Structures are given as structure tokens and as C-alpha cells.
Tab-separated table of C-alpha atoms in Angstrom:
chain	number	residue	atom	x	y	z
D	1	MET	CA	-179.275	26.200	76.723
D	2	ARG	CA	-177.106	28.248	79.067
D	3	GLY	CA	-174.921	25.225	79.812
D	4	PHE	CA	-174.666	24.483	76.104
D	5	LYS	CA	-173.483	28.007	75.290
D	6	LYS	CA	-170.811	27.901	77.990
D	7	TYR	CA	-169.594	24.482	76.953
D	8	LEU	CA	-169.521	25.522	73.282
D	9	LEU	CA	-167.428	28.581	74.179
D	10	VAL	CA	-164.986	26.379	76.096
D	11	GLU	CA	-164.623	24.041	73.112
D	12	PHE	CA	-163.899	26.973	70.782
D	13	LYS	CA	-161.220	28.236	73.173
D	14	LEU	CA	-159.641	24.790	73.364
D	15	PHE	CA	-159.620	24.502	69.583
D	16	GLN	CA	-157.846	27.855	69.274
D	17	ARG	CA	-155.036	26.441	71.425
D	18	GLU	CA	-154.344	23.659	68.917
D	19	PRO	CA	-152.072	25.227	66.255
D	20	GLU	CA	-151.917	22.025	64.180
D	21	ALA	CA	-155.704	21.821	63.943
D	22	LEU	CA	-155.981	25.514	63.047
D	23	PHE	CA	-153.290	25.186	60.381
D	24	PHE	CA	-154.709	22.133	58.615
D	25	THR	CA	-158.321	23.325	58.806
D	26	LEU	CA	-157.882	26.983	57.834
D	27	ILE	CA	-154.440	27.467	56.240
D	28	PHE	CA	-153.550	24.225	54.446
D	29	PRO	CA	-156.480	24.431	51.956
D	30	LEU	CA	-155.493	28.021	51.147
D	31	ILE	CA	-151.947	26.872	50.436
D	32	LEU	CA	-153.299	24.288	47.991
D	33	LEU	CA	-155.433	26.968	46.349
D	34	PHE	CA	-152.572	29.425	45.884
D	35	VAL	CA	-149.987	26.833	44.810
D	36	PHE	CA	-152.136	25.168	42.154
D	37	GLY	CA	-153.908	28.413	41.281
D	38	SER	CA	-150.580	30.078	40.534
D	39	ILE	CA	-149.601	27.128	38.331
D	40	TYR	CA	-152.807	26.551	36.368
D	41	GLY	CA	-154.741	29.802	36.808
D	42	ASN	CA	-158.503	29.770	36.305
D	43	GLN	CA	-159.001	30.176	32.604
D	44	PRO	CA	-161.967	28.200	31.209
D	45	THR	CA	-160.873	25.068	29.414
D	46	PRO	CA	-162.721	22.314	27.509
D	47	PHE	CA	-160.921	19.754	29.708
D	48	PHE	CA	-163.074	20.891	32.653
D	49	GLY	CA	-166.240	21.477	30.642
D	50	GLY	CA	-165.638	25.179	30.114
D	51	ARG	CA	-164.638	25.791	33.717
D	52	GLY	CA	-161.307	26.804	35.151
D	53	SER	CA	-158.985	24.769	37.334
D	54	VAL	CA	-159.884	26.770	40.450
D	55	ASP	CA	-163.612	26.453	39.721
D	56	VAL	CA	-163.221	22.674	39.828
D	57	SER	CA	-160.734	22.586	42.697
D	58	VAL	CA	-162.468	24.746	45.310
D	59	PRO	CA	-165.414	22.393	46.022
D	60	ALA	CA	-162.895	19.517	46.084
D	61	TYR	CA	-160.709	21.426	48.566
D	62	ILE	CA	-163.796	21.967	50.722
D	63	SER	CA	-164.051	18.194	50.948
D	64	ILE	CA	-160.440	18.166	52.176
D	65	ILE	CA	-161.395	20.575	54.973
D	66	ILE	CA	-164.285	18.308	55.938
D	67	CYS	CA	-162.009	15.253	55.914
D	68	ILE	CA	-159.361	16.987	58.012
D	69	THR	CA	-161.983	17.747	60.637
D	70	GLY	CA	-163.408	14.233	60.541
D	71	PHE	CA	-160.214	12.184	60.420
D	72	MET	CA	-157.625	14.355	62.154
D	73	ASN	CA	-159.248	16.902	64.472
D	74	ILE	CA	-162.109	14.968	66.096
D	75	PRO	CA	-160.410	11.604	66.736
D	76	VAL	CA	-157.318	13.178	68.273
D	77	SER	CA	-159.194	15.727	70.376
D	78	VAL	CA	-161.784	13.312	71.766
D	79	ALA	CA	-159.295	10.494	72.355
D	80	TYR	CA	-156.862	12.762	74.186
D	81	GLU	CA	-159.642	14.211	76.347
D	82	ARG	CA	-160.664	10.677	77.296
D	83	GLU	CA	-157.045	9.661	77.891
D	84	LYS	CA	-156.443	12.643	80.199
D	85	GLY	CA	-159.623	12.006	82.157
D	86	ILE	CA	-161.384	15.138	80.934
D	87	LEU	CA	-164.372	13.196	79.567
D	88	LYS	CA	-164.715	11.336	82.845
D	89	ARG	CA	-164.867	14.617	84.762
D	90	LEU	CA	-167.310	16.084	82.239
D	91	ARG	CA	-169.546	13.051	82.714
D	92	ALA	CA	-169.645	13.811	86.446
D	93	THR	CA	-170.860	17.385	85.899
D	94	PRO	CA	-174.530	18.414	85.526
D	95	ILE	CA	-173.971	18.807	81.763
D	96	GLN	CA	-175.917	16.144	79.893
D	97	PRO	CA	-174.014	13.840	77.471
D	98	GLN	CA	-176.295	15.078	74.678
D	99	THR	CA	-175.159	18.630	75.395
D	100	ILE	CA	-171.508	17.612	75.165
D	101	LEU	CA	-172.062	15.769	71.892
D	102	THR	CA	-174.081	18.645	70.423
D	103	GLY	CA	-171.349	21.062	71.487
D	104	TRP	CA	-168.692	19.024	69.730
D	105	ILE	CA	-170.719	18.722	66.524
D	106	THR	CA	-171.636	22.416	66.506
D	107	MET	CA	-168.098	23.589	67.128
D	108	TYR	CA	-166.528	21.392	64.461
D	109	PHE	CA	-169.275	22.200	61.970
D	110	VAL	CA	-168.738	25.936	62.460
D	111	VAL	CA	-164.957	25.596	62.164
D	112	THR	CA	-165.321	23.523	58.993
D	113	MET	CA	-167.704	26.082	57.513
D	114	LEU	CA	-165.300	28.895	58.401
D	115	GLY	CA	-162.506	27.091	56.557
D	116	ALA	CA	-164.795	26.651	53.521
D	117	LEU	CA	-165.801	30.322	53.532
D	118	LEU	CA	-162.165	31.462	53.737
D	119	LEU	CA	-161.335	29.223	50.785
D	120	ILE	CA	-164.279	30.470	48.722
D	121	GLY	CA	-163.472	34.096	49.552
D	122	ALA	CA	-159.828	33.682	48.532
D	123	GLY	CA	-160.859	31.946	45.307
D	124	LYS	CA	-163.269	34.744	44.448
D	125	ILE	CA	-160.848	37.552	45.249
D	126	PHE	CA	-157.707	36.166	43.609
D	127	TYR	CA	-159.001	33.885	40.844
D	128	ASN	CA	-162.499	35.115	39.984
D	129	LEU	CA	-164.029	31.875	41.234
D	130	ARG	CA	-167.289	30.935	39.489
D	131	PHE	CA	-170.300	29.373	41.200
D	132	ASP	CA	-173.091	28.025	38.995
D	133	GLY	CA	-175.193	26.265	41.609
D	134	ASN	CA	-177.849	27.127	44.152
D	135	VAL	CA	-176.558	28.334	47.520
D	136	VAL	CA	-179.196	26.442	49.516
D	137	ASN	CA	-178.600	23.192	47.635
D	138	PHE	CA	-174.851	23.457	48.060
D	139	PHE	CA	-175.215	24.200	51.776
D	140	ILE	CA	-177.395	21.108	52.191
D	141	ALA	CA	-174.780	19.004	50.383
D	142	PHE	CA	-172.060	20.563	52.542
D	143	THR	CA	-174.051	19.806	55.704
D	144	LEU	CA	-174.699	16.184	54.741
D	145	SER	CA	-171.035	15.681	53.864
D	146	THR	CA	-169.792	17.320	57.046
D	147	ILE	CA	-172.116	15.466	59.416
D	148	SER	CA	-171.284	12.152	57.711
D	149	PHE	CA	-167.550	12.625	58.130
D	150	LEU	CA	-167.919	14.002	61.650
D	151	SER	CA	-169.663	10.722	62.466
D	152	LEU	CA	-166.719	8.821	61.003
D	153	GLY	CA	-164.429	10.887	63.204
D	154	PHE	CA	-166.399	10.030	66.324
D	155	MET	CA	-166.337	6.359	65.328
D	156	ILE	CA	-162.537	6.456	65.075
D	157	ALA	CA	-162.337	8.273	68.412
D	158	SER	CA	-164.556	5.618	69.961
D	159	LEU	CA	-162.469	2.723	68.660
D	160	ALA	CA	-159.004	4.209	69.280
D	161	PRO	CA	-157.641	3.380	72.757
D	162	THR	CA	-155.334	6.434	72.930
D	163	GLY	CA	-154.874	9.824	71.345
D	164	ARG	CA	-151.712	8.642	69.588
D	165	THR	CA	-153.554	5.699	68.077
D	166	ALA	CA	-156.384	7.981	66.955
D	167	SER	CA	-153.860	10.283	65.287
D	168	ILE	CA	-152.217	7.395	63.435
D	169	MET	CA	-155.567	5.940	62.335
D	170	GLY	CA	-156.819	9.305	61.088
D	171	THR	CA	-153.602	10.051	59.204
D	172	ILE	CA	-153.461	6.621	57.554
D	173	ILE	CA	-157.052	6.994	56.360
D	174	PHE	CA	-156.936	10.653	55.363
D	175	PHE	CA	-153.847	11.074	53.183
D	176	PRO	CA	-154.441	8.218	50.715
D	177	MET	CA	-158.041	9.385	50.278
D	178	MET	CA	-156.957	12.975	49.719
D	179	PHE	CA	-154.774	11.966	46.764
D	180	LEU	CA	-156.911	9.154	45.307
D	181	SER	CA	-160.435	10.577	45.575
D	182	GLY	CA	-160.127	13.459	43.124
D	183	ALA	CA	-159.861	16.021	45.920
D	184	THR	CA	-156.280	17.087	45.181
D	185	PHE	CA	-155.984	16.103	41.507
D	186	PRO	CA	-159.088	15.709	39.307
D	187	LEU	CA	-159.947	12.102	38.519
D	188	GLN	CA	-159.991	13.064	34.817
D	189	MET	CA	-156.202	13.271	35.064
D	190	MET	CA	-155.841	9.879	36.754
D	191	PRO	CA	-155.226	6.475	35.121
D	192	GLU	CA	-158.093	3.977	35.088
D	193	THR	CA	-156.574	1.928	37.934
D	194	VAL	CA	-156.710	4.918	40.268
D	195	ARG	CA	-160.279	5.671	39.194
D	196	GLN	CA	-161.298	2.143	40.120
D	197	ILE	CA	-159.664	2.493	43.538
D	198	SER	CA	-161.387	5.835	44.034
D	199	ARG	CA	-164.788	4.147	43.821
D	200	LEU	CA	-163.984	2.383	47.094
D	201	LEU	CA	-163.272	5.606	48.972
D	202	PRO	CA	-166.069	7.521	50.745
D	203	MET	CA	-164.335	10.831	50.093
D	204	THR	CA	-164.765	10.311	46.339
D	205	TYR	CA	-168.545	10.530	46.671
D	206	MET	CA	-168.321	13.660	48.803
D	207	VAL	CA	-166.108	15.323	46.170
D	208	GLN	CA	-168.511	14.353	43.398
D	209	LEU	CA	-171.545	15.612	45.319
D	210	LEU	CA	-169.982	18.954	46.249
D	211	GLN	CA	-168.632	19.527	42.750
D	212	GLY	CA	-171.942	18.573	41.158
D	213	LEU	CA	-174.013	20.938	43.318
D	214	TRP	CA	-171.350	23.641	42.865
D	215	PHE	CA	-171.740	23.326	39.086
D	216	GLY	CA	-175.528	23.576	39.310
D	217	GLU	CA	-176.337	19.932	38.655
D	218	LEU	CA	-179.580	18.451	39.974
D	219	TRP	CA	-179.948	16.310	43.082
D	220	VAL	CA	-181.353	13.488	40.974
D	221	GLU	CA	-177.988	13.255	39.238
D	222	HIS	CA	-176.294	12.540	42.571
D	223	LEU	CA	-178.645	10.148	44.326
D	224	LYS	CA	-175.861	7.565	44.543
D	225	GLU	CA	-173.591	9.977	46.409
D	226	VAL	CA	-176.410	11.056	48.735
D	227	ILE	CA	-177.300	7.451	49.582
D	228	ILE	CA	-173.672	6.511	50.244
D	229	LEU	CA	-173.051	9.542	52.482
D	230	ALA	CA	-176.319	8.957	54.355
D	231	GLY	CA	-175.306	5.307	54.819
D	232	ILE	CA	-171.911	6.374	56.165
D	233	LEU	CA	-173.644	8.712	58.590
D	234	LEU	CA	-176.018	6.014	59.831
D	235	VAL	CA	-173.468	3.209	60.203
D	236	SER	CA	-170.705	5.301	61.776
D	237	ALA	CA	-173.152	6.966	64.179
D	238	LEU	CA	-174.460	3.574	65.302
D	239	VAL	CA	-170.949	2.171	65.774
D	240	ALA	CA	-169.831	5.276	67.667
D	241	ALA	CA	-172.904	5.123	69.918
D	242	LYS	CA	-172.226	1.448	70.727
D	243	THR	CA	-168.482	1.767	71.316
D	244	PHE	CA	-168.000	5.287	72.736
D	245	ARG	CA	-166.189	5.301	76.077
D	246	TRP	CA	-165.987	8.163	78.577
D	247	GLU	CA	-162.909	6.754	80.297
């Protein structure tokens, strides 16, 4: 436990030295909130079922934070550490591989949750954000979504030969999903062709699950999303375990 705490502290310090990661995880979602919030406000409208634009957008923006961590932060960080020989040296220390993996997951989960809390706080303060769900249920949905996409991030990091490749792979995957999954613009506003494409994207199911639990819908209404996210977690974790390289 002592080794875990020290390693976790080191990872937090390293993350703080990455301005790009800090910006996209903590600041970029707030920019989206303020830009679109200033345009559309948060007045209830029949188009969103009696909810405001911000009410619908915040859980979707939380999915963006999760995706940024999974597709941009983890692959680049892990791949660069392997490329620079840091993972090889860590493997030679008394710290167990399980401790290193747990440290990574814990650190990125906490950072993702911090970004979500900042977004929720800003939405509440500036736009009277409404939450109709159950806090525990939403946290469980958030945890499932985050762990699933963290696993995808580790899979990309395992497959990418270099940090540059990991960055390119993460960017290519992330940005189309952000715009086509309903995370940036609600799918209700999209043409049918885009909606059909969105059904092929894992981020779409995370957005739908987080929005549904945010609105107070029941788990039984989102079994499809839960199964898909659990499947993503299982498959990506297995692939990452089989292909992960320390050097």
C-alpha cells in the first residue's frame, strides 16, 4: 500500500506537467459549456422533453472528458513512457506490475471525475443545471463508462509502437466520435444518415447511458448500453493484457 501511494503521487505530479492533458481534460469541456450555454441558454424546451440545452449537454460533455482520457491521455502517456524506457525501469523496481496498473487507473479515474465535477459545478452555478436522477446510479454509470474507455486507451497504448503513433491513433478515433455520437450536438438535430453512423460508435452508447441516468431513467431502459460498454471493457482489457509491452 505504501508503494502504491508513492507511485500514485508520482503519476499525479507527472500529469500536472502535461499542459495539453490538463487543458483538454479540465478546460476544454468548460469552454464547450460556456460557448454553447451562452448561445442557447438553459430554458426548458419541448425539443428536449422539457429540459434545457445545458441539462442535456452536461452529461454528454462528461462523456467527452472520459473519451479524452481514454483516447488521448492514456495512449500517449503510456506509449511515451515505454518509448523512453521508463516502463522498463519501473519493471525492474520492487513495485509489482499490478500496482503500476492500479496506479494508472486510479489516477486517470480521479482526474476524469475532477473534470466532471468542475463541469457540473459550472453548469449549476452559471446555468441552473438540473439533475433528475439518482446520484449513486449516475456514479455507477460514470464508473462503468470510464473504466470501459480507460481499457480502450490501454489497448491503443499496447498496440501503438511509439508515442507519436498513439497520439495519431487516439486523435483519429476521438474527434469523429465526439461530433457523430451526440456528445457535442444532440442526435435529435442530426440527419438520419448520421444517426445510423452513430450506432456504430461506442461513445454513442456512453452518451445515451449517462444522459438516461442523469434524467432519472431506469437501468432496465439502458440494458443495451450497459451490455455494450461491459463488452468493450472485457474485449479491450483482454487485448491489452495480451499485447501490452514494457519495452
